[in-house]
CSV table of C-alpha atoms and ligand atoms in Angstrom, one decimal:
chain,number,residue,atom,x,y,z
A,1267,MET,CA,5.5,-7.7,52.0
A,1268,ALA,CA,5.4,-6.5,48.5
A,1269,GLY,CA,8.3,-7.8,46.6
A,1270,LYS,CA,9.6,-6.6,43.2
A,1271,SER,CA,7.0,-8.8,41.5
A,1272,HIS,CA,4.0,-7.2,43.1
A,1273,PRO,CA,1.6,-6.2,40.3
A,1274,ALA,CA,1.5,-2.5,41.3
A,1275,PHE,CA,5.3,-2.3,41.3
A,1276,LYS,CA,5.4,-4.0,38.0
A,1277,ARG,CA,2.9,-1.7,36.5
A,1278,ALA,CA,4.7,1.4,37.8
A,1279,ARG,CA,8.0,0.1,36.3
A,1280,LEU,CA,6.3,-0.6,32.9
A,1281,GLU,CA,4.8,2.9,32.9
A,1282,THR,CA,8.2,4.5,33.6
A,1283,SER,CA,9.8,2.4,30.9
A,1284,LYS,CA,7.1,3.5,28.4
A,1285,THR,CA,7.6,7.1,29.4
A,1286,ASN,CA,11.3,6.8,28.8
A,1287,ARG,CA,10.6,5.2,25.4
A,1288,VAL,CA,8.2,7.9,24.4
A,1289,GLN,CA,10.8,10.6,25.4
A,1290,ARG,CA,13.6,8.8,23.6
A,1291,ILE,CA,11.7,8.3,20.3
A,1292,HIS,CA,10.3,11.9,20.4
A,1293,ALA,CA,13.8,13.3,20.8
A,1294,HIS,CA,15.0,11.1,17.9
A,1295,LEU,CA,12.2,12.1,15.6
A,1296,PHE,CA,12.6,15.8,16.7
A,1297,ASN,CA,16.0,15.8,15.1
A,1298,HIS,CA,14.1,15.7,11.8
A,1299,LYS,CA,11.4,18.0,12.8
A,1300,GLU,CA,11.9,20.5,10.0
A,1301,LEU,CA,11.7,17.9,7.3
A,1302,VAL,CA,8.7,16.1,8.8
A,1303,CYS,CA,6.7,19.3,9.6
A,1304,LYS,CA,7.3,20.6,6.0
A,1305,ALA,CA,6.0,17.3,4.6
A,1306,LEU,CA,3.0,17.2,7.0
A,1307,GLU,CA,2.1,20.8,6.0
A,1308,GLN,CA,2.0,19.7,2.3
A,1309,LEU,CA,0.0,16.6,3.2
A,1310,GLU,CA,-2.5,18.8,5.0
A,1311,SER,CA,-2.9,21.0,1.9
A,1312,ASP,CA,-4.2,20.0,-1.6
A,1313,TRP,CA,-0.9,18.5,-2.6
A,1314,ALA,CA,-2.5,15.1,-3.3
A,1315,GLY,CA,-5.8,13.4,-2.9
A,1316,PHE,CA,-8.1,10.5,-3.7
A,1317,CYS,CA,-11.1,10.1,-6.0
A,1318,PHE,CA,-13.6,7.3,-6.3
A,1319,VAL,CA,-13.7,4.9,-9.3
A,1320,LYS,CA,-16.8,3.4,-10.9
A,1321,ILE,CA,-16.5,0.3,-13.1
A,1322,LEU,CA,-18.4,0.7,-16.3
A,1323,PHE,CA,-17.5,-2.7,-17.7
A,1324,CYS,CA,-14.9,-5.3,-16.7
A,1325,ASN,CA,-14.0,-9.0,-17.2
A,1326,ALA,CA,-13.8,-9.9,-13.4
A,1327,ASP,CA,-15.8,-13.0,-14.1
A,1328,LYS,CA,-13.3,-14.4,-16.6
A,1329,SER,CA,-10.3,-16.5,-16.0
A,1330,CYS,CA,-7.5,-14.1,-16.9
A,1331,SER,CA,-4.3,-12.8,-15.5
A,1332,PHE,CA,-3.9,-9.2,-14.2
A,1333,ASP,CA,-2.0,-8.3,-17.4
A,1334,ARG,CA,-5.2,-9.1,-19.4
A,1335,ALA,CA,-7.7,-7.7,-16.9
A,1336,TYR,CA,-10.0,-5.2,-18.5
A,1337,CYS,CA,-11.8,-2.5,-16.6
A,1338,GLU,CA,-13.5,0.4,-18.3
A,1339,THR,CA,-13.9,3.0,-15.6
A,1340,ARG,CA,-15.0,6.5,-14.7
A,1341,ARG,CA,-13.6,8.6,-11.9
A,1342,ASN,CA,-16.1,10.7,-9.9
A,1343,VAL,CA,-13.9,13.8,-10.7
A,1344,GLN,CA,-14.7,13.3,-14.5
A,1345,GLU,CA,-18.4,13.5,-14.0
A,1346,ASN,CA,-20.3,16.3,-15.7
A,1347,ASP,CA,-22.4,16.9,-12.6
A,1348,ALA,CA,-20.3,19.3,-10.4
A,1349,ASP,CA,-21.8,17.8,-7.1
A,1350,LYS,CA,-20.1,14.5,-8.0
A,1351,ARG,CA,-16.7,16.0,-8.6
A,1352,ARG,CA,-15.4,15.9,-5.0
A,1353,VAL,CA,-11.8,15.0,-4.0
A,1354,ILE,CA,-10.9,13.3,-0.8
A,1355,TRP,CA,-7.8,15.0,0.7
A,1356,ILE,CA,-5.2,12.9,2.5
A,1357,PRO,CA,-6.1,14.0,6.0
A,1358,ASP,CA,-9.6,12.6,5.5
A,1359,LEU,CA,-8.1,9.1,5.1
A,1360,PHE,CA,-4.8,9.2,7.0
A,1361,SER,CA,-4.1,10.6,10.5
A,1362,VAL,CA,-1.7,13.3,9.6
A,1363,SER,CA,-2.6,15.1,12.8
A,1364,THR,CA,-1.3,12.1,15.0
A,1365,VAL,CA,2.2,12.7,13.7
A,1366,GLN,CA,2.0,16.4,14.1
A,1367,GLY,CA,0.5,16.0,17.6
A,1368,PHE,CA,3.4,13.7,18.6
A,1369,LEU,CA,6.0,16.2,17.5
A,1370,ASP,CA,4.2,19.2,19.1
A,1371,ASN,CA,3.3,17.8,22.5
A,1372,TYR,CA,4.3,14.2,23.2
A,1373,GLU,CA,3.4,14.5,26.9
A,1374,GLY,CA,-0.2,15.1,26.0
A,1375,ILE,CA,-0.5,12.5,23.3
A,1376,GLY,CA,2.1,10.0,24.4
A,1377,ASP,CA,-0.1,8.0,26.7
A,1378,GLN,CA,-2.6,7.3,24.1
A,1379,LEU,CA,-0.1,6.1,21.6
A,1380,LEU,CA,0.1,2.4,21.0
A,1381,HIS,CA,3.4,0.6,21.3
A,1382,LYS,CA,3.3,0.1,17.5
A,1383,HIS,CA,2.7,3.8,16.8
A,1384,LEU,CA,5.9,4.4,18.7
A,1385,THR,CA,7.7,1.8,16.7
A,1386,ALA,CA,6.4,3.4,13.5
A,1387,PHE,CA,7.8,6.8,14.6
A,1388,GLU,CA,11.1,5.1,15.5
A,1389,LYS,CA,11.3,3.5,12.1
A,1390,LEU,CA,10.8,6.8,10.4
A,1391,ALA,CA,13.5,8.5,12.6
A,1392,LYS,CA,16.0,5.8,11.9
A,1393,PHE,CA,15.2,6.0,8.2
A,1394,LEU,CA,15.7,9.7,8.1
A,1395,ASP,CA,19.1,9.4,10.0
A,1396,THR,CA,20.5,7.7,6.9
A,1397,ILE,CA,18.4,9.2,4.1
A,1398,SER,CA,21.3,10.7,2.3
A,1399,ASP,CA,23.0,7.3,2.0
A,1400,THR,CA,19.8,5.8,0.7
A,1401,ASN,CA,19.4,8.6,-1.8
A,1402,LYS,CA,23.0,7.8,-3.1
A,1403,VAL,CA,22.2,4.1,-3.5
A,1404,LEU,CA,18.9,4.8,-5.4
A,1405,HIS,CA,20.4,7.5,-7.5
A,1406,LYS,CA,23.4,5.3,-8.5
A,1407,GLN,CA,21.0,2.5,-9.5
A,1408,LEU,CA,18.7,4.7,-11.4
A,1409,ARG,CA,21.5,6.1,-13.5
A,1410,ASP,CA,22.0,2.6,-14.9
A,1411,GLU,CA,19.6,2.6,-17.8
A,1412,SER,CA,19.8,-1.2,-18.1
A,1413,LEU,CA,18.2,-1.6,-14.7
A,1414,GLU,CA,15.2,-3.9,-15.1
A,1415,GLU,CA,11.9,-3.2,-13.4
A,1416,GLY,CA,12.3,-6.3,-11.3
A,1417,GLN,CA,15.7,-5.3,-10.0
A,1418,TRP,CA,14.4,-1.8,-9.3
A,1419,ALA,CA,11.4,-3.3,-7.3
A,1420,THR,CA,13.7,-5.4,-5.2
A,1421,ILE,CA,16.2,-2.5,-4.5
A,1422,PHE,CA,13.4,0.0,-3.6
A,1423,ALA,CA,11.8,-2.6,-1.4
A,1424,THR,CA,15.0,-3.4,0.4
A,1425,HIS,CA,16.2,0.2,0.9
A,1426,VAL,CA,12.9,2.0,1.4
A,1427,ILE,CA,9.8,-0.1,2.0
A,1428,ARG,CA,11.1,-2.6,4.5
A,1429,LYS,CA,13.0,0.0,6.5
A,1430,LEU,CA,9.9,2.1,7.0
A,1431,ALA,CA,7.7,-0.8,8.0
A,1432,VAL,CA,6.7,-1.8,11.5
A,1433,TYR,CA,6.1,-5.3,10.2
A,1434,SER,CA,9.1,-5.8,8.0
A,1435,GLU,CA,8.0,-9.3,6.9
A,1436,MET,CA,8.3,-8.9,3.2
A,1437,ILE,CA,8.2,-11.2,0.2
A,1438,VAL,CA,9.5,-10.2,-3.2
A,1439,ASP,CA,7.9,-12.2,-6.0
A,1440,SER,CA,10.4,-14.5,-7.6
A,1441,SER,CA,9.1,-13.6,-11.1
A,1442,SER,CA,10.0,-10.0,-10.6
A,1443,SER,CA,12.9,-10.1,-8.2
A,1444,GLY,CA,15.6,-9.6,-10.9
A,1445,VAL,CA,18.0,-11.7,-8.8
A,1446,THR,CA,19.5,-15.1,-9.1
A,1447,LEU,CA,18.5,-17.4,-6.3
A,1448,ASP,CA,21.1,-18.9,-4.0
A,1449,SER,CA,21.4,-22.5,-5.0
A,1450,SER,CA,21.5,-23.6,-1.4
A,1451,SER,CA,18.2,-21.9,-0.6
A,1452,SER,CA,15.1,-21.6,-2.7
A,1453,ASP,CA,13.7,-18.6,-1.0
A,1454,LEU,CA,16.6,-16.4,-0.1
A,1455,ALA,CA,18.6,-14.0,-2.3
A,1456,GLU,CA,20.7,-10.8,-2.1
A,1457,CYS,CA,19.6,-7.3,-3.0
A,1458,PRO,CA,20.8,-6.7,-6.6
A,1459,CYS,CA,22.5,-3.5,-5.7
A,1460,GLU,CA,25.3,-5.5,-4.0
A,1461,CYS,CA,24.6,-4.2,-0.5
A,1462,LYS,CA,24.4,-7.9,0.5
A,1463,THR,CA,21.1,-7.6,2.3
A,1464,VAL,CA,19.3,-10.9,2.3
A,1465,ILE,CA,15.7,-10.8,1.0
A,1466,LYS,CA,13.0,-13.3,1.0
A,1467,ILE,CA,11.8,-14.5,-2.4
A,1468,GLY,CA,8.5,-16.2,-2.8
A,1469,ASP,CA,5.2,-16.6,-4.6
A,1470,ASN,CA,3.0,-13.5,-4.5
A,1471,SER,CA,0.4,-14.8,-6.8
A,1472,MET,CA,-3.2,-14.2,-5.8
A,1473,GLY,CA,-6.7,-14.6,-7.0
A,1474,HIS,CA,-8.4,-17.7,-8.3
A,1475,GLU,CA,-7.8,-19.7,-11.5
A,1476,ASN,CA,-11.4,-19.1,-12.6
A,1477,VAL,CA,-11.3,-15.3,-12.2
A,1478,TRP,CA,-8.7,-12.5,-12.1
A,1479,HIS,CA,-5.3,-13.8,-10.9
A,1480,GLY,CA,-1.6,-13.0,-11.1
A,1481,SER,CA,1.4,-11.8,-9.1
A,1482,VAL,CA,2.3,-8.5,-7.5
A,1483,SER,CA,5.9,-7.6,-7.0
A,1484,ILE,CA,6.0,-7.2,-3.3
A,1485,VAL,CA,3.7,-8.2,-0.4
A,1486,LEU,CA,4.4,-6.7,3.0
A,1487,GLY,CA,3.0,-8.2,6.2
A,1488,PRO,CA,1.9,-11.6,7.4
A,1489,ARG,CA,0.1,-14.0,5.2
A,1490,THR,CA,-3.4,-14.3,6.5
A,1491,ALA,CA,-5.3,-15.1,3.4
A,1492,SER,CA,-5.2,-18.9,3.6
A,1493,THR,CA,-6.6,-18.9,7.2
A,1494,PRO,CA,-9.8,-16.9,7.8
A,1495,VAL,CA,-9.2,-14.7,10.8
A,1496,SER,CA,-11.4,-12.3,12.6
A,1497,LEU,CA,-10.5,-8.9,11.2
A,1498,ASP,CA,-12.6,-5.8,11.1
A,1499,ASP,CA,-13.4,-4.3,7.8
A,1500,TYR,CA,-12.0,-0.9,8.5
A,1501,GLY,CA,-8.3,-1.5,8.6
A,1502,PHE,CA,-7.7,-1.0,12.3
A,1503,SER,CA,-6.3,-4.4,12.7
A,1504,GLU,CA,-2.9,-4.9,14.4
A,1505,ILE,CA,-1.8,-6.7,11.2
A,1506,CYS,CA,-0.2,-4.5,8.5
A,1507,ASN,CA,-0.6,-5.5,4.9
A,1508,SER,CA,0.2,-3.7,1.8
A,1509,ALA,CA,1.1,-4.7,-1.8
A,1510,PHE,CA,3.4,-3.0,-4.2
A,1511,ASP,CA,3.5,-3.5,-7.9
A,1512,PHE,CA,6.3,-2.1,-10.1
A,1513,ARG,CA,5.8,-1.3,-13.8
A,1514,SER,CA,7.7,0.6,-16.4
A,1515,GLY,CA,6.3,3.7,-18.0
A,1516,GLU,CA,3.3,5.7,-16.9
A,1517,LEU,CA,1.1,4.3,-14.2
A,1518,GLU,CA,-2.1,5.5,-16.0
A,1519,LYS,CA,-1.5,3.0,-18.8
A,1520,SER,CA,-1.7,0.1,-16.3
A,1521,GLN,CA,-4.8,1.3,-14.5
A,1522,ASN,CA,-6.8,-1.9,-15.6
A,1523,GLN,CA,-4.2,-4.1,-14.0
A,1524,TYR,CA,-3.9,-2.1,-10.8
A,1525,ILE,CA,-7.7,-2.0,-10.2
A,1526,SER,CA,-7.9,-5.8,-10.7
A,1527,GLU,CA,-5.0,-6.3,-8.3
A,1528,SER,CA,-6.4,-4.1,-5.6
A,1529,ILE,CA,-9.8,-5.8,-5.8
A,1530,ILE,CA,-8.3,-9.2,-5.6
A,1531,PHE,CA,-5.9,-8.1,-2.8
A,1532,ALA,CA,-8.8,-6.8,-0.8
A,1533,PHE,CA,-10.7,-10.1,-1.2
A,1534,ALA,CA,-7.6,-12.0,-0.3
A,1535,MET,CA,-7.2,-10.0,2.9
A,1536,ARG,CA,-10.7,-11.0,3.9
A,1537,GLY,CA,-12.3,-7.6,3.1
A,1538,ARG,CA,-9.9,-5.4,5.0
A,1539,VAL,CA,-9.0,-2.1,3.3
A,1540,VAL,CA,-5.5,-2.6,2.2
A,1541,PRO,CA,-3.5,-0.4,0.0
A,1542,LEU,CA,-2.0,-1.5,-3.3
A,1543,VAL,CA,0.9,0.8,-4.2
A,1544,ALA,CA,1.6,1.2,-7.9
A,1545,ILE,CA,5.2,2.2,-8.4
A,1546,SER,CA,7.4,3.1,-11.4
A,1547,LYS,CA,10.9,4.5,-11.5
A,1548,THR,CA,9.6,8.1,-11.1
A,1549,CYS,CA,6.2,8.0,-9.3
A,1550,PHE,CA,3.6,6.1,-7.4
A,1551,LYS,CA,-0.1,6.0,-6.6
A,1552,ILE,CA,-2.4,4.1,-4.3
A,1553,TYR,CA,-5.5,2.1,-4.9
A,1554,MET,CA,-7.7,0.8,-2.1
A,1555,TYR,CA,-10.9,-1.2,-2.4
A,1556,ASN,CA,-13.5,-1.3,0.4
A,1557,ARG,CA,-15.5,-4.5,-0.2
A,1558,VAL,CA,-18.1,-3.8,2.5
A,1559,ASN,CA,-19.3,-0.5,0.9
A,1560,ASP,CA,-18.0,-1.3,-2.6
A,1561,LEU,CA,-15.8,1.8,-2.7
A,1562,LEU,CA,-12.7,2.0,-4.9
A,1563,TYR,CA,-10.3,4.8,-3.9
A,1564,GLU,CA,-7.6,5.9,-6.4
A,1565,SER,CA,-5.0,8.5,-5.4
A,1566,THR,CA,-3.4,11.1,-7.6
A,1567,THR,CA,0.0,10.3,-9.0
A,1568,MET,CA,2.8,11.4,-6.6
A,1569,PRO,CA,6.5,12.0,-7.5
A,1570,LEU,CA,9.0,9.6,-6.0
A,1571,PHE,CA,12.0,12.0,-6.4
A,1572,VAL,CA,13.1,15.6,-6.7
A,1573,GLU,CA,16.1,16.7,-8.6
A,1574,SER,CA,18.8,18.3,-6.5
A,1575,VAL,CA,22.4,19.3,-6.9
A,1576,ASP,CA,23.5,15.9,-5.6
A,1577,GLY,CA,21.3,14.1,-8.1
A,1578,ARG,CA,17.9,12.5,-7.5
A,1579,GLU,CA,16.6,12.5,-4.0
A,1580,LEU,CA,13.5,11.0,-2.5
A,1581,ASN,CA,10.6,13.5,-2.4
A,1582,GLN,CA,10.2,14.1,1.3
A,1583,THR,CA,6.4,14.6,1.3
A,1584,SER,CA,6.0,11.5,-0.8
A,1585,LEU,CA,8.2,9.6,1.6
A,1586,ILE,CA,6.2,10.6,4.7
A,1587,PHE,CA,3.0,9.6,2.9
A,1588,LEU,CA,4.4,6.3,1.8
A,1589,TRP,CA,5.5,5.6,5.4
A,1590,MET,CA,1.9,6.2,6.6
A,1591,VAL,CA,0.6,3.9,3.8
A,1592,ILE,CA,3.1,1.1,4.6
A,1593,ASN,CA,2.0,1.3,8.2
A,1594,GLN,CA,-1.6,1.9,7.4
A,1595,SER,CA,-2.9,-0.1,10.4
A,1596,TYR,CA,-1.9,2.9,12.6
A,1597,PHE,CA,-2.6,5.8,10.3
A,1598,PHE,CA,-5.5,4.8,8.1
A,1599,LYS,CA,-8.6,6.4,9.5
A,1600,GLY,CA,-11.0,4.0,7.9
A,1601,VAL,CA,-13.8,4.6,5.4
A,1602,GLN,CA,-15.7,7.8,6.5
A,1603,THR,CA,-19.4,7.9,6.8
A,1604,SER,CA,-19.5,10.8,4.4
A,1605,HIS,CA,-17.7,8.6,1.7
A,1606,VAL,CA,-20.4,5.9,2.1
A,1607,GLU,CA,-23.1,8.5,1.9
A,1608,PHE,CA,-21.6,10.1,-1.2
A,1609,ASN,CA,-22.4,6.7,-2.7
A,1610,TYR,CA,-20.1,6.6,-5.8
A,1611,LYS,CA,-19.8,2.9,-5.8
A,1612,ALA,CA,-17.5,0.7,-7.9
A,1613,ASN,CA,-20.4,-1.6,-8.9
A,1614,LEU,CA,-18.2,-4.6,-8.8
A,1615,GLN,CA,-21.1,-7.0,-8.0
A,1616,ASP,CA,-22.7,-6.2,-11.3
A,1617,PHE,CA,-19.9,-8.0,-13.1
A,1618,LEU,CA,-19.3,-11.0,-11.0
A,1619,GLY,CA,-22.3,-13.1,-12.1
A,1620,GLU,CA,-22.0,-16.7,-11.0
A,1621,LYS,CA,-18.4,-16.1,-9.9
A,1622,ARG,CA,-19.6,-14.1,-6.8
A,1623,ASP,CA,-19.0,-17.1,-4.5
A,1624,ILE,CA,-15.4,-17.4,-5.8
A,1625,TYR,CA,-14.8,-13.8,-4.8
A,1626,GLN,CA,-16.5,-14.2,-1.4
A,1627,ASN,CA,-15.0,-17.4,-0.3
A,1628,HIS,CA,-12.2,-18.8,-2.5
A,1629,ILE,CA,-9.7,-16.0,-3.3
A,1630,GLN,CA,-6.2,-17.2,-2.2
A,1631,ILE,CA,-2.6,-15.9,-2.0
A,1632,GLY,CA,0.0,-18.2,-3.6
A,1633,GLY,CA,-0.3,-21.3,-5.6
A,1634,LEU,CA,-1.4,-19.7,-8.8
A,1635,ARG,CA,1.9,-19.6,-10.7
A,1636,HIS,CA,1.0,-22.5,-13.0
A,1637,VAL,CA,-2.4,-21.0,-13.9
A,1638,GLY,CA,-2.7,-19.6,-17.4
A,1639,ASP,CA,-5.5,-17.6,-19.0
A,1640,ARG,CA,-8.7,-19.2,-20.2
A,1641,LEU,CA,-9.7,-16.0,-21.9
A,1642,VAL,CA,-10.3,-16.4,-25.6
A,1643,LYS,CA,-10.7,-13.7,-28.2
A,1644,PHE,CA,-11.0,-10.8,-25.9
A,1645,ILE,CA,-10.4,-7.4,-27.4
A,1646,ALA,CA,-10.4,-4.7,-24.8
A,1647,GLY,CA,-12.6,-1.7,-25.7
A,1648,MET,CA,-14.6,-3.5,-28.4
A,1649,ASN,CA,-16.9,-5.3,-26.2
A,1650,LYS,CA,-20.0,-3.5,-25.0
A,1651,GLY,CA,-22.5,-5.0,-22.6
A,1652,LYS,CA,-22.2,-8.6,-21.4
A,1653,PHE,CA,-20.0,-11.2,-23.0
A,1654,LEU,CA,-21.6,-14.0,-24.9
A,1655,ARG,CA,-20.7,-17.4,-23.4
A,1656,PHE,CA,-18.3,-19.6,-25.4
B,390,LIG,ZN1,20.8,-3.1,-1.8
């Protein structure tokens, strides 16, 4: 006789529970349909996009920290040749239609959705339930002009990034956390906004002592860099990783650092296309390096906030896009054939010289705190062609 443990019975029960879950999460997200659809509509338009970046000259083969990384670049959109000035719109890289499809007709699309996709939808719905409280916390903190960049990074990570992430494992770099560590624990601290949320503090340094290295403010997702794992090169892994770096002032001014960080992060993640999110107090942008095809994507600058009668509020379109970036394993479509064929390469290999092996096999995450620069007399912008050896 077939008991309750019969495989067919078990399967039917699992299917029913999945259908219930799909219905429940759909109903939850549907409460925010207007906001989400408006944001998706903007993301489908020319609201923001990506371009390709070519390196003209850089010091990737020198031992230096991200702060001293030098990268003279050109964007394809700056080329004189009109054929080269193409923009990649967000739906070419991220599955905006998956979200729209789930909202429109979950019965048709529900079965194809992975368990993790549903968790991502659920995270977004939960976040939107309390978005006005989050806006109040962020607005209050931003009114404090003495708020340091490190504190802002930790507050934004605690109240936005981690809440939107399917994999909420997050480490805030101790050098940028802006918090005092608990004396009884070397890796736990509280969010500086006094909400008492416990956050994990750690060492987000990455790179190699003989090439580019340094720390990023926040790394989200499991640490896989020290153990080589089998991951495909197109980002469809079950593992979600992204890095966030916070800086004051305009993001454009720190472009050199962000490019070096995104390249090192891609090598640290064994070649997967992983986003590096550059954030200031007002805006953000994304860098992604695809090592296999040597393509460096850079997004336009997107606003974090809009002014409203209640003060500053998170820009809803930016928020939905950030949610897709944070959960990129489910929404990133991978490098498109047309992008490879377009062939606007970063040309990184041209600048690695004998350090190529370090990039391919020895880039690490963590353990580089003590490492200083061995870069001597380097004046950015004044060096043309290859360096002379010291
Ligand atoms: Zn807080």
